[in-house]
Structure formats: C-alpha cells, structure tokens
Coordinates of C-alpha atoms and ligand atoms in Angstrom, one line a residue:
M1490 CA 135.6 114.1 274.7
H1491 CA 132.6 115.7 273.0
L1492 CA 129.5 113.5 272.9
V1493 CA 126.7 114.8 270.6
V1494 CA 123.2 113.3 271.1
V1495 CA 120.6 113.9 268.4
G1496 CA 117.1 113.7 269.9
G1497 CA 116.0 115.0 273.3
S1498 CA 113.3 112.6 274.4
D1499 CA 113.4 109.3 276.3
A1500 CA 116.4 107.7 274.6
G1501 CA 118.4 110.8 273.9
V1502 CA 118.2 112.3 277.4
S1503 CA 118.8 108.9 279.0
A1504 CA 122.0 108.5 276.9
A1505 CA 123.2 112.1 277.7
L1506 CA 122.5 111.8 281.5
R1507 CA 124.2 108.4 281.7
A1508 CA 127.3 109.7 279.9
R1509 CA 127.6 112.6 282.3
E1510 CA 127.0 110.5 285.3
L1511 CA 129.8 108.1 284.4
R1512 CA 132.2 110.6 282.9
P1513 CA 131.4 114.1 284.4
G1514 CA 134.2 115.6 282.4
V1515 CA 132.6 114.7 279.0
E1516 CA 131.1 117.6 277.1
V1517 CA 127.6 116.6 276.1
T1518 CA 125.5 118.5 273.5
V1519 CA 121.9 117.4 272.9
V1520 CA 120.4 118.5 269.6
V1521 CA 116.6 118.7 269.8
A1522 CA 114.4 119.5 266.9
D1523 CA 111.7 120.9 269.1
A1524 CA 111.5 123.0 272.3
F1525 CA 110.4 120.1 274.6
P1526 CA 113.4 118.1 275.9
N1527 CA 112.6 115.2 278.1
F1528 CA 108.8 115.6 277.9
S1529 CA 106.7 112.5 278.4
I1530 CA 104.8 112.0 275.2
C1531 CA 103.2 108.9 276.9
G1532 CA 101.4 111.5 279.0
L1533 CA 99.7 113.3 276.0
P1534 CA 96.4 111.4 276.4
Y1535 CA 96.2 112.5 280.0
F1536 CA 96.9 116.1 279.1
L1537 CA 94.2 116.0 276.4
S1538 CA 91.7 114.3 278.8
G1539 CA 92.2 117.2 281.2
E1540 CA 93.6 115.0 283.9
V1541 CA 97.0 116.7 283.6
P1542 CA 95.8 120.2 282.8
D1543 CA 99.2 121.9 282.6
W1544 CA 101.4 120.5 279.9
H1545 CA 104.5 121.7 281.7
R1546 CA 103.9 118.9 284.2
L1547 CA 104.7 116.4 281.5
A1548 CA 108.4 117.1 281.7
H1549 CA 110.3 114.3 283.3
R1550 CA 112.9 116.9 284.1
T1551 CA 112.9 120.6 283.5
R1552 CA 115.3 122.4 281.2
T1553 CA 117.1 123.8 284.2
E1554 CA 117.5 120.4 285.7
L1555 CA 118.9 119.0 282.5
E1556 CA 121.4 121.9 282.2
G1557 CA 122.2 121.5 285.9
A1558 CA 123.2 117.9 285.1
G1559 CA 125.7 119.4 282.6
L1560 CA 123.9 118.9 279.3
E1561 CA 124.2 121.6 276.7
L1562 CA 120.8 121.8 275.0
L1563 CA 120.4 123.0 271.5
L1564 CA 116.6 123.4 271.3
D1565 CA 114.8 124.0 268.0
H1566 CA 117.9 122.7 266.3
T1567 CA 117.6 120.0 263.7
A1568 CA 120.4 117.7 262.6
M1569 CA 120.3 117.7 258.8
V1570 CA 123.2 115.5 257.7
L1571 CA 125.8 113.3 259.2
H1572 CA 129.4 113.1 257.8
P1573 CA 130.6 110.0 259.7
A1574 CA 134.1 110.1 258.1
D1575 CA 134.6 113.6 259.4
H1576 CA 132.8 112.9 262.8
C1577 CA 130.6 115.9 262.1
A1578 CA 126.8 116.6 262.2
V1579 CA 125.4 119.5 260.2
V1580 CA 122.8 121.2 262.4
R1581 CA 120.2 123.8 261.4
R1582 CA 119.6 126.6 263.8
P1583 CA 116.2 128.1 264.5
D1584 CA 117.1 131.0 262.1
G1585 CA 117.7 128.6 259.3
S1586 CA 121.5 128.9 259.3
E1587 CA 123.6 125.8 259.5
H1588 CA 126.7 124.9 261.4
A1589 CA 128.9 121.8 261.7
L1590 CA 129.0 120.1 265.1
V1591 CA 132.1 118.0 265.5
Y1592 CA 131.9 115.0 267.8
D1593 CA 134.0 112.2 269.1
R1594 CA 131.0 110.0 269.7
L1595 CA 127.4 110.4 268.5
V1596 CA 124.2 109.0 269.8
V1597 CA 121.3 109.0 267.4
A1598 CA 117.9 109.0 269.2
T1599 CA 115.6 110.5 266.6
G1600 CA 112.6 108.4 267.6
A1601 CA 109.7 107.5 265.4
A1602 CA 107.2 109.3 263.2
P1603 CA 103.5 108.5 263.0
V1604 CA 102.5 106.2 260.0
R1605 CA 100.5 108.0 257.4
P1606 CA 98.1 105.4 256.1
P1607 CA 96.9 105.6 252.5
I1608 CA 93.8 107.6 253.4
A1609 CA 92.6 110.5 251.2
G1610 CA 92.1 113.7 253.2
L1611 CA 94.6 113.2 256.0
D1612 CA 95.7 116.8 255.6
L1613 CA 92.3 118.4 256.1
P1614 CA 91.8 120.8 258.9
G1615 CA 90.5 119.0 261.9
V1616 CA 92.4 115.8 261.1
H1617 CA 95.2 115.2 263.6
V1618 CA 97.9 112.7 264.6
L1619 CA 99.3 112.5 268.1
H1620 CA 103.0 111.9 268.6
T1621 CA 104.7 115.2 269.6
M1622 CA 104.0 118.0 272.1
A1623 CA 103.2 120.2 269.0
D1624 CA 100.6 117.6 267.9
S1625 CA 99.0 117.7 271.3
F1626 CA 98.9 121.5 271.3
R1627 CA 97.1 121.4 267.9
V1628 CA 94.5 119.0 269.3
A1629 CA 94.2 121.0 272.5
A1630 CA 93.6 124.2 270.5
H1631 CA 91.0 122.5 268.4
L1632 CA 89.2 121.3 271.5
A1633 CA 89.3 124.7 273.1
D1634 CA 88.5 126.9 270.1
R1635 CA 86.0 124.8 268.1
Q1636 CA 84.4 122.9 271.0
P1637 CA 83.9 119.7 269.0
R1638 CA 81.2 117.4 270.2
S1639 CA 82.3 114.3 268.4
V1640 CA 85.5 112.6 267.3
I1641 CA 86.4 109.6 265.2
V1642 CA 89.6 107.9 266.3
V1643 CA 91.1 105.9 263.4
G1644 CA 93.3 103.1 264.8
S1645 CA 92.5 100.8 267.7
G1646 CA 96.0 100.2 269.0
Y1647 CA 96.9 101.4 272.5
I1648 CA 97.1 105.1 271.6
G1649 CA 93.7 104.9 269.9
L1650 CA 92.2 103.3 273.0
E1651 CA 93.8 105.8 275.3
M1652 CA 92.5 108.6 273.2
A1653 CA 89.0 107.1 273.1
D1654 CA 89.1 107.0 276.9
A1655 CA 90.6 110.6 277.1
L1656 CA 88.1 112.3 274.8
T1657 CA 85.1 110.5 276.3
R1658 CA 86.3 111.9 279.6
R1659 CA 86.5 115.3 277.9
G1660 CA 82.8 115.0 277.0
L1661 CA 83.1 114.1 273.3
R1662 CA 81.1 111.4 271.6
V1663 CA 83.7 108.9 270.3
T1664 CA 83.7 106.5 267.4
L1665 CA 86.7 104.1 267.3
I1666 CA 87.4 102.6 263.9
G1667 CA 90.1 99.9 263.6
R1668 CA 91.4 97.9 260.7
A1669 CA 91.9 94.8 262.8
P1670 CA 88.8 92.9 263.7
A1671 CA 89.6 93.1 267.5
V1672 CA 90.9 96.2 269.3
L1673 CA 94.5 96.2 270.7
P1674 CA 96.1 93.7 268.3
T1675 CA 99.0 93.2 270.7
V1676 CA 96.8 91.0 272.9
D1677 CA 94.7 88.0 272.0
P1678 CA 91.3 88.8 270.4
V1679 CA 89.4 87.3 273.3
L1680 CA 90.9 90.0 275.5
G1681 CA 90.3 92.6 272.8
E1682 CA 86.6 91.6 272.9
L1683 CA 86.5 92.4 276.6
L1684 CA 88.0 95.8 275.9
V1685 CA 85.3 96.4 273.3
G1686 CA 82.7 95.6 276.0
E1687 CA 84.3 98.2 278.2
L1688 CA 84.5 100.8 275.5
R1689 CA 80.8 100.3 274.6
R1690 CA 79.8 100.4 278.2
C1691 CA 81.4 103.8 278.4
G1692 CA 79.6 105.0 275.3
V1693 CA 82.2 104.5 272.6
E1694 CA 81.0 103.2 269.2
V1695 CA 83.5 100.6 268.1
L1696 CA 83.8 99.5 264.5
G1697 CA 86.4 96.7 263.9
G1698 CA 87.6 95.2 260.6
V1699 CA 87.1 98.5 258.8
A1700 CA 89.9 100.0 256.7
V1701 CA 89.3 103.7 256.5
E1702 CA 89.6 104.9 252.9
A1703 CA 88.9 108.6 252.9
I1704 CA 88.2 111.6 255.0
A1705 CA 86.2 114.5 253.5
H1706 CA 84.8 117.8 254.6
R1707 CA 81.0 118.0 254.2
A1708 CA 78.5 120.5 255.7
G1709 CA 80.9 121.6 258.4
Q1710 CA 81.8 118.1 259.5
L1711 CA 84.4 115.5 258.7
V1712 CA 83.1 112.4 257.0
V1713 CA 85.1 109.3 257.3
T1714 CA 84.4 106.5 254.8
G1715 CA 85.7 103.0 255.0
H1716 CA 85.6 99.5 253.6
G1717 CA 82.2 97.9 253.3
G1718 CA 80.3 101.2 252.9
V1719 CA 81.0 102.4 256.4
E1720 CA 80.4 106.2 256.8
R1721 CA 80.6 108.2 260.0
R1722 CA 80.6 112.0 260.7
A1723 CA 82.4 113.9 263.4
D1724 CA 83.8 117.3 264.3
L1725 CA 87.3 116.0 264.8
V1726 CA 89.4 113.1 263.5
L1727 CA 92.4 111.6 265.3
V1728 CA 94.6 109.1 263.4
G1729 CA 96.7 106.7 265.3
A1730 CA 97.9 104.1 262.8
G1731 CA 101.2 103.2 264.5
V1732 CA 104.7 104.6 264.0
R1733 CA 107.7 104.0 261.8
P1734 CA 111.3 104.5 262.8
N1735 CA 112.7 108.0 262.1
A1736 CA 115.9 106.6 260.8
E1737 CA 116.7 108.7 257.7
L1738 CA 119.4 110.9 259.3
A1739 CA 121.7 108.0 260.1
A1740 CA 120.5 105.7 257.2
T1741 CA 121.3 108.4 254.6
A1742 CA 124.8 108.6 256.1
G1743 CA 125.2 104.9 255.4
A1744 CA 124.1 103.2 258.6
A1745 CA 122.6 99.8 258.0
T1746 CA 118.9 99.3 258.6
G1747 CA 116.8 96.2 259.3
T1748 CA 113.3 95.4 260.4
A1749 CA 110.7 98.0 259.4
G1750 CA 113.6 100.3 258.3
A1751 CA 114.9 100.8 261.8
L1752 CA 118.6 101.3 262.4
R1753 CA 120.6 98.1 262.9
V1754 CA 122.4 98.1 266.2
D1755 CA 124.3 95.5 268.1
R1756 CA 123.6 94.9 271.8
S1757 CA 126.0 97.7 272.8
M1758 CA 123.7 99.9 270.8
A1759 CA 126.5 100.6 268.2
T1760 CA 125.3 101.3 264.7
T1761 CA 127.4 100.2 261.7
L1762 CA 128.9 103.7 261.5
P1763 CA 132.1 104.4 263.3
D1764 CA 131.6 105.9 266.8
V1765 CA 127.9 106.3 266.2
Y1766 CA 125.4 104.7 268.7
A1767 CA 121.6 104.7 268.4
A1768 CA 118.7 104.0 270.7
G1769 CA 114.9 104.2 271.1
D1770 CA 112.2 104.1 268.5
C1771 CA 114.6 104.7 265.6
V1772 CA 116.4 101.3 266.2
E1773 CA 115.7 97.6 266.1
T1774 CA 115.3 96.0 269.5
W1775 CA 116.9 92.8 270.7
H1776 CA 114.1 90.4 271.8
R1777 CA 115.1 88.5 274.9
L1778 CA 113.0 85.4 274.1
L1779 CA 113.3 85.3 270.4
G1780 CA 117.0 86.0 270.5
R1781 CA 116.8 88.2 267.4
L1782 CA 116.1 91.8 266.4
V1783 CA 112.6 93.1 266.1
Y1784 CA 110.9 96.5 265.9
L1785 CA 109.2 97.2 269.3
P1786 CA 109.0 100.9 269.9
L1787 CA 108.2 101.6 273.6
G1788 CA 109.2 104.3 276.0
T1789 CA 110.5 101.8 278.6
T1790 CA 112.8 100.3 276.0
A1791 CA 113.9 103.7 274.7
H1792 CA 115.1 104.7 278.3
K1793 CA 117.0 101.4 278.7
Q1794 CA 118.6 101.5 275.3
G1795 CA 119.5 105.2 275.7
R1796 CA 121.2 104.4 279.0
V1797 CA 123.3 101.6 277.4
A1798 CA 124.2 103.8 274.4
G1799 CA 125.3 106.7 276.7
E1800 CA 127.4 104.4 278.8
N1801 CA 129.1 102.8 275.9
A1802 CA 129.6 106.1 274.0
V1803 CA 131.9 107.2 276.9
G1804 CA 133.9 103.9 277.0
G1805 CA 131.6 101.5 278.8
R1806 CA 130.9 97.9 278.0
R1807 CA 127.3 97.4 278.8
L1808 CA 125.0 95.2 276.7
F1809 CA 121.3 95.9 276.2
A1810 CA 119.6 92.9 277.9
G1811 CA 116.7 92.8 275.5
S1812 CA 113.0 93.6 275.5
L1813 CA 109.9 91.4 276.2
G1814 CA 107.4 93.9 274.8
T1815 CA 106.1 94.3 278.3
Q1816 CA 103.2 96.8 278.2
V1817 CA 100.2 97.9 280.2
V1818 CA 97.3 100.0 278.9
K1819 CA 94.4 101.6 280.8
V1820 CA 91.0 101.6 279.0
F1821 CA 88.4 103.3 281.2
D1822 CA 88.1 101.2 284.3
L1823 CA 90.1 98.3 282.9
A1824 CA 93.8 97.7 282.6
V1825 CA 95.3 95.2 280.1
A1826 CA 98.9 94.1 280.1
R1827 CA 101.1 91.7 278.2
T1828 CA 104.7 90.4 278.3
G1829 CA 106.7 88.0 276.3
L1830 CA 105.1 86.0 273.5
R1831 CA 101.6 85.1 272.7
E1832 CA 100.9 81.6 271.5
A1833 CA 100.7 82.4 267.8
E1834 CA 103.9 84.5 268.0
A1835 CA 105.7 81.8 269.9
R1836 CA 104.6 79.1 267.4
A1837 CA 105.7 81.2 264.5
D1838 CA 109.2 81.2 266.0
G1839 CA 109.3 77.5 266.5
F1840 CA 108.2 77.1 270.1
D1841 CA 105.8 74.3 271.0
A1842 CA 103.6 76.8 272.8
S1843 CA 100.3 76.3 274.6
T1844 CA 98.2 78.8 276.5
R1845 CA 96.1 78.4 279.6
D1846 CA 93.2 80.8 279.9
L1847 CA 92.1 81.4 283.5
E1848 CA 89.5 83.5 285.2
T1849 CA 90.2 84.1 288.9
W1850 CA 89.9 86.8 291.6
D1851 CA 92.3 89.7 292.1
R1852 CA 92.2 89.1 295.9
T1853 CA 90.6 86.6 298.3
P1854 CA 87.0 86.3 297.1
Y1855 CA 85.6 87.0 300.5
Y1856 CA 87.2 90.4 300.8
P1857 CA 84.9 93.2 299.7
G1858 CA 85.4 94.5 296.2
A1859 CA 87.0 91.3 294.9
A1860 CA 87.0 91.5 291.1
A1861 CA 87.5 89.0 288.3
L1862 CA 90.8 88.9 286.5
R1863 CA 91.4 87.2 283.1
L1864 CA 94.8 85.7 282.6
R1865 CA 96.3 84.0 279.6
L1866 CA 99.6 82.2 280.4
T1867 CA 101.8 80.8 277.6
G1868 CA 104.5 78.2 278.1
D1869 CA 106.6 75.9 276.0
R1870 CA 105.4 72.3 276.2
A1871 CA 108.7 70.8 275.3
S1872 CA 110.8 72.6 277.9
G1873 CA 108.2 73.9 280.4
R1874 CA 109.7 77.4 279.8
L1875 CA 107.6 80.4 280.6
L1876 CA 107.0 82.3 277.4
G1877 CA 104.4 85.0 278.1
A1878 CA 101.3 86.3 279.8
Q1879 CA 98.4 88.6 279.2
I1880 CA 96.2 89.9 282.0
L1881 CA 93.0 92.0 282.0
G1882 CA 91.0 93.3 284.9
P1883 CA 89.9 96.3 286.8
R1884 CA 92.6 99.0 286.8
Q1885 CA 93.0 98.8 290.6
A1886 CA 93.7 95.1 290.4
E1887 CA 97.5 95.3 290.4
I1888 CA 97.6 94.3 286.7
A1889 CA 101.0 96.0 286.1
K1890 CA 102.6 94.5 289.2
R1891 CA 101.4 91.1 288.1
I1892 CA 102.6 91.3 284.5
D1893 CA 105.9 92.6 285.9
V1894 CA 106.3 89.5 288.0
V1895 CA 105.9 87.4 284.9
A1896 CA 108.3 89.6 282.9
S1897 CA 110.8 89.2 285.7
A1898 CA 110.4 85.5 285.7
I1899 CA 110.8 85.2 282.0
S1900 CA 113.9 87.5 282.2
C1901 CA 115.4 85.0 284.7
G1902 CA 114.6 82.1 282.4
L1903 CA 112.2 80.5 284.8
G1904 CA 109.9 77.6 283.8
V1905 CA 106.2 77.9 284.3
G1906 CA 106.4 75.7 287.4
E1907 CA 109.1 78.0 288.9
L1908 CA 106.7 80.9 288.7
S1909 CA 104.5 79.2 291.2
D1910 CA 107.5 78.7 293.5
L1911 CA 108.2 82.4 293.8
D1912 CA 107.7 84.0 297.2
L1913 CA 105.1 86.7 296.4
S1914 CA 103.4 88.9 298.9
Y1915 CA 99.9 88.3 300.2
T1916 CA 97.2 89.9 302.3
P1917 CA 93.5 89.3 301.7
P1918 CA 92.6 92.8 300.4
V1919 CA 95.1 92.7 297.6
S1920 CA 95.9 89.1 296.7
S1921 CA 95.5 85.4 297.6
P1922 CA 98.0 83.0 299.1
W1923 CA 98.6 81.9 295.6
D1924 CA 98.8 85.1 293.5
P1925 CA 96.7 84.9 290.3
V1926 CA 99.8 84.6 288.2
Q1927 CA 100.8 81.5 290.2
Q1928 CA 97.3 80.1 289.9
A1929 CA 97.6 80.5 286.1
A1930 CA 101.0 78.8 286.2
Q1931 CA 99.6 75.8 288.1
A1932 CA 96.6 75.7 285.8
W1933 CA 98.9 75.6 282.8
E1934 CA 100.9 72.7 284.3
S1935 CA 97.8 70.8 285.1
M1936 CA 96.5 71.3 281.6
E1937 CA 99.7 70.0 280.2
R1938 CA 99.7 67.0 282.6
S1939 CA 96.2 66.0 281.5
A1940 CA 97.2 66.4 277.8
A1941 CA 100.3 64.2 278.3
Ligands
FAD3435 C1 100.5 109.2 272.8 C2 101.6 108.2 273.2 C3 101.5 107.4 274.3 C4 102.5 106.5 274.6 N1 102.4 105.8 275.7 C5 103.3 104.9 276.1 C6 103.3 104.2 277.3 O1 102.3 104.3 278.0 N2 104.3 103.3 277.6 C7 105.4 103.2 276.7 O2 106.3 102.4 277.1 N3 105.5 103.9 275.6 C8 104.5 104.8 275.2 N4 104.6 105.5 274.1 C9 105.8 105.3 273.2 C10 107.0 106.2 273.8 O3 106.5 107.5 273.9 C11 108.1 106.1 272.8 O4 108.5 104.8 272.6 C12 109.3 107.0 273.2 O5 108.9 108.3 273.3 C13 110.4 106.8 272.3 O6 111.5 107.7 272.7 P1 112.6 108.1 271.7 O7 113.5 109.0 272.5 O8 113.2 107.0 271.0 O9 111.9 109.0 270.6 P2 110.8 110.2 270.5 O10 110.1 110.3 271.8 O11 110.1 110.0 269.3 O12 111.8 111.5 270.4 C14 112.6 111.7 269.3 C15 113.4 113.0 269.6 O13 114.3 113.2 268.5 C16 114.2 114.6 268.1 N5 114.6 114.6 266.7 C17 114.1 113.8 265.7 N6 114.8 114.1 264.6 C18 115.7 115.0 264.9 C19 116.7 115.7 264.2 N7 116.9 115.4 262.9 N8 117.5 116.6 264.8 C20 117.3 116.9 266.1 N9 116.3 116.3 266.9 C21 115.6 115.3 266.3 C22 112.7 114.9 268.5 O14 112.5 116.3 268.5 C23 112.6 114.2 269.8 O15 113.2 115.0 270.8 C24 103.6 106.4 273.8 C25 103.7 107.2 272.6 C26 102.7 108.1 272.3 C27 102.8 109.0 271.1

C-alpha cells in the first residue's frame, strides 16, 4: 500500500508516523511545501523572543529521525491538484517540473493560512504575518538587520499576545491593537481585562475596540491608522488576525467543505472523497460537548486528528473523540486557560448555563508565595453537567494542570459536583486540600442551591 500525506506539520507527520507504526510495511510519502517538516510553529514566538535562539531546536523530530521511522520526505514539493478518481496527486518539484504521485490512500494535512484582513498596506516592507518558519525568518531578519525599536501588533488573539510578550522581552516598545474591545476573545472579557493590566504593567500600550484600516510608510516609519482616528507609528508591524483553513487543494478536487470553508470530515477523519482522509487546521473539528462540527484550529487537535487519520488510512477503525478547545496562553507573568464552553457559548447552543466566578489561592494561603487565582466555572443548571472553565493566575500556579483536570472531567461526562469528588493531589506548597477547581465546583453548586 502506498500512503501519501500532503503536509508535513503537526497533523501530517502524526498521520504518517501512526500509519508506519501500525503497518510497518506501508510505503509512506510525505509531501511538504517547505523545508521544515515537523517543526513546532507554536514555538515561533519563543524563537523571536530569543528564548529559543536556535530555530533548529523547534523541530519536534529531525529529518533524520523522520526518515529513520520510514517516511519518505518530499521537501519543497507542493501538491498542486488531486485527481481522486485516478488516486493521483500532481506534485510540483522544487525545479518547477511536475509529476503524478499515485496513492492508495491519501491524507490531506495542508493546515491553515493567516487571514489577510481588509487593511490597506499589508504588503508594505516591514509588515509581517507569523504562521510559518519562513515568516519567522523574515521577522528575525528584520529584527537583526534593521534593529527596530518599536512594533505595532495588530490582533489581540493568543498569537498577538504571545508576540507582544516576546517582542517586549526583545526590547521593543510594543503597541497592541485589537478589534475586539477585550483582548483574547476566547476568554470572558473580565479575564481579558486582567490580561490588559498585565500587558500595561509590562509596558505594552493596549488599544481595544479599534479596527485597523490602513498601514502606510511615512518618514521612515510605518503608520497604522484605525477606526475613530487612532494613529500609531512604529518601525515594524506584525499582523495576527487569525487563520482560515487551507482547504483549496481537496475542495477543488470536489471534497465537501463546511464551517469557515474547512474540509468536512466524519469522525474517522474521512473526507467525502474516496480514500482521502484529512486532519488538522484544514478540517472541521468535532466538538465533544456541542456534538457538532466547528472550526477550532489548534496544534493539540491537529496531532490527535492526524493520528486518527493515519490509523484509519491503513485500515484502522479509530474515531476522533472530539475537541473541547482546551488552550493555555502565557502572557508575561500570567497564564490563562480555558476548556469547554463559556456561558454565552453554552447558552447559544441551548444549555441552561450559569457561571461561578471565584478568586482563591493557588496553594494553602499560609505557604510563602501563595498567589491569587481567578476561576470561572460554567455548568448546566438543568442537569448539573460540567460545561467549561477558565482560569487565570501566575504562570507558575499550575494553570495548565488545573484546566486539564476540568477538561478530563468534561471528557468523562462528569457533573460539577463530581469534579469536587475527584481524588486530586495536595501538598501545601502547590495546592490546598480542596484544589481550586474543586473549590470552584463547590461554589457553583452552592450558588445554584441558593438560586433554587
Ligand atoms: C505563532 C503560533 C503559535 C501557536 N501556538 C499554539 C499553541 O501554543 N498551542 C496550540 O495548540 N496551537 C498553537 N498554534 C496552532 C498550531 O500551530 C496549529 O494548529 C498547527 O500547526 C496545525 O497543524 P497542521 O498540521 O494542521 O497545519 P500547519 O502547521 O499549518 O502545516 C501545514 C503543512 O502543510 C504543508 N502544505 C500546505 N499546502 C501544501 C501543499 N499544497 N503541498 C504540500 N504541502 C503543503 C505546509 O508546508 C505545512 O507543512 C500556534 C500557531 C502559530 C502560528
């Protein structure tokens, strides 16, 4: 059997490795449009901040390791067209010539592309996006060659926040301009406000509720203008306005698409084309709580979907369990995380949701260094089902562990009350006899009791 995988990042490499692991006899060819297979683009902010000075270190696995696992890598090769009826992908080589690659099964893992918002001047020198290794090399070269002193980051989603943090660390004066009134629209505005406080404390100018309209070159600087007469100047502009699925290859070949134009897949990660699977940022994602397809591009999800696609492409019968949109972001000395549904999202999908906001300590308050944590726990009033949580606190406060406990509880279908029954670990320097997530669960139940 010949398995061809198009895309050599999180989803594609996961699929290829899983296929080889389960069926070592399968011939696996991975077609990669660039020269950076299995690189962690999640690590780009830390390369640009200087925390990871050598970009080679961002490779999850080296080329030699991938080839050692039996993958044939076609680097700098781009899949141009699919002919599903002939089981063939037309691939362009680095020299521009094309050849047909015949497959028995195909996995499409072409990822996402940065959204280009309707802003005049996006192509000016000094204006960058950040999605690929090549993008990061362009920004790194700009930082090294031109020694910019200031940057405007357009977009206050998680990549914008990570870059505001990274470039401040690098010594630049940072202005962050977001269209949404609060930063990080994936968490509730009350937590976004706390993040704004942290950004300002670290010297970042934050402008919310401003739609950027144009970028122009004036007197050696870039001038960014936005709604309401906002005008700021800087030496460098970084645009992080979200991503869109890079689904054209399979869609043009007739694969069905859905939310946001992402490829439609079933839970085996099969597309609507025969013998073609797809995974990662180019596909719709099954949401575990909503029980329907959404678009939720995340590296964690891409790995899992890729593994399922690779397994099924070689004859397996695995189903993707679904995503909860679990995410954690570091912003200077804070970390903020979420999983599941926020109240507004849950209500929009018919849940009778309510949220308990709680401030508590990350460890026993008497132990030196105890720090305040902010938790927001959402449950369904009618059934008591646990729906989601958001947590913000100092980055050392085990925020990720705590959100993962909630994510695990939701995955097991636990009720809010059952979260407080879990046998979680405790020692005074790191937690309390009731972990903060259990305190939040008890507070939610008590709120609901008094409302009844
Ligand atoms: C700066 C940044 C930080 C991030 N941080 C996090 C994080 O902390 N946590 C998290 O969960 N997620 C994070 N993400 C998101 C995560 O990186 C993506 O969800 C993940 O990379 C998606 O993997 P993928 O394999 O689907 O696609 P991609 O990583 O987009 O890779 C697509 C692959 O397809 C190849 N390709 C595309 N078209 C073709 C073609 N026609 N022919 C051949 N090859 C092709 C590309 O070269 C590439 O190899 C971050 C993303 C960025 C940009």
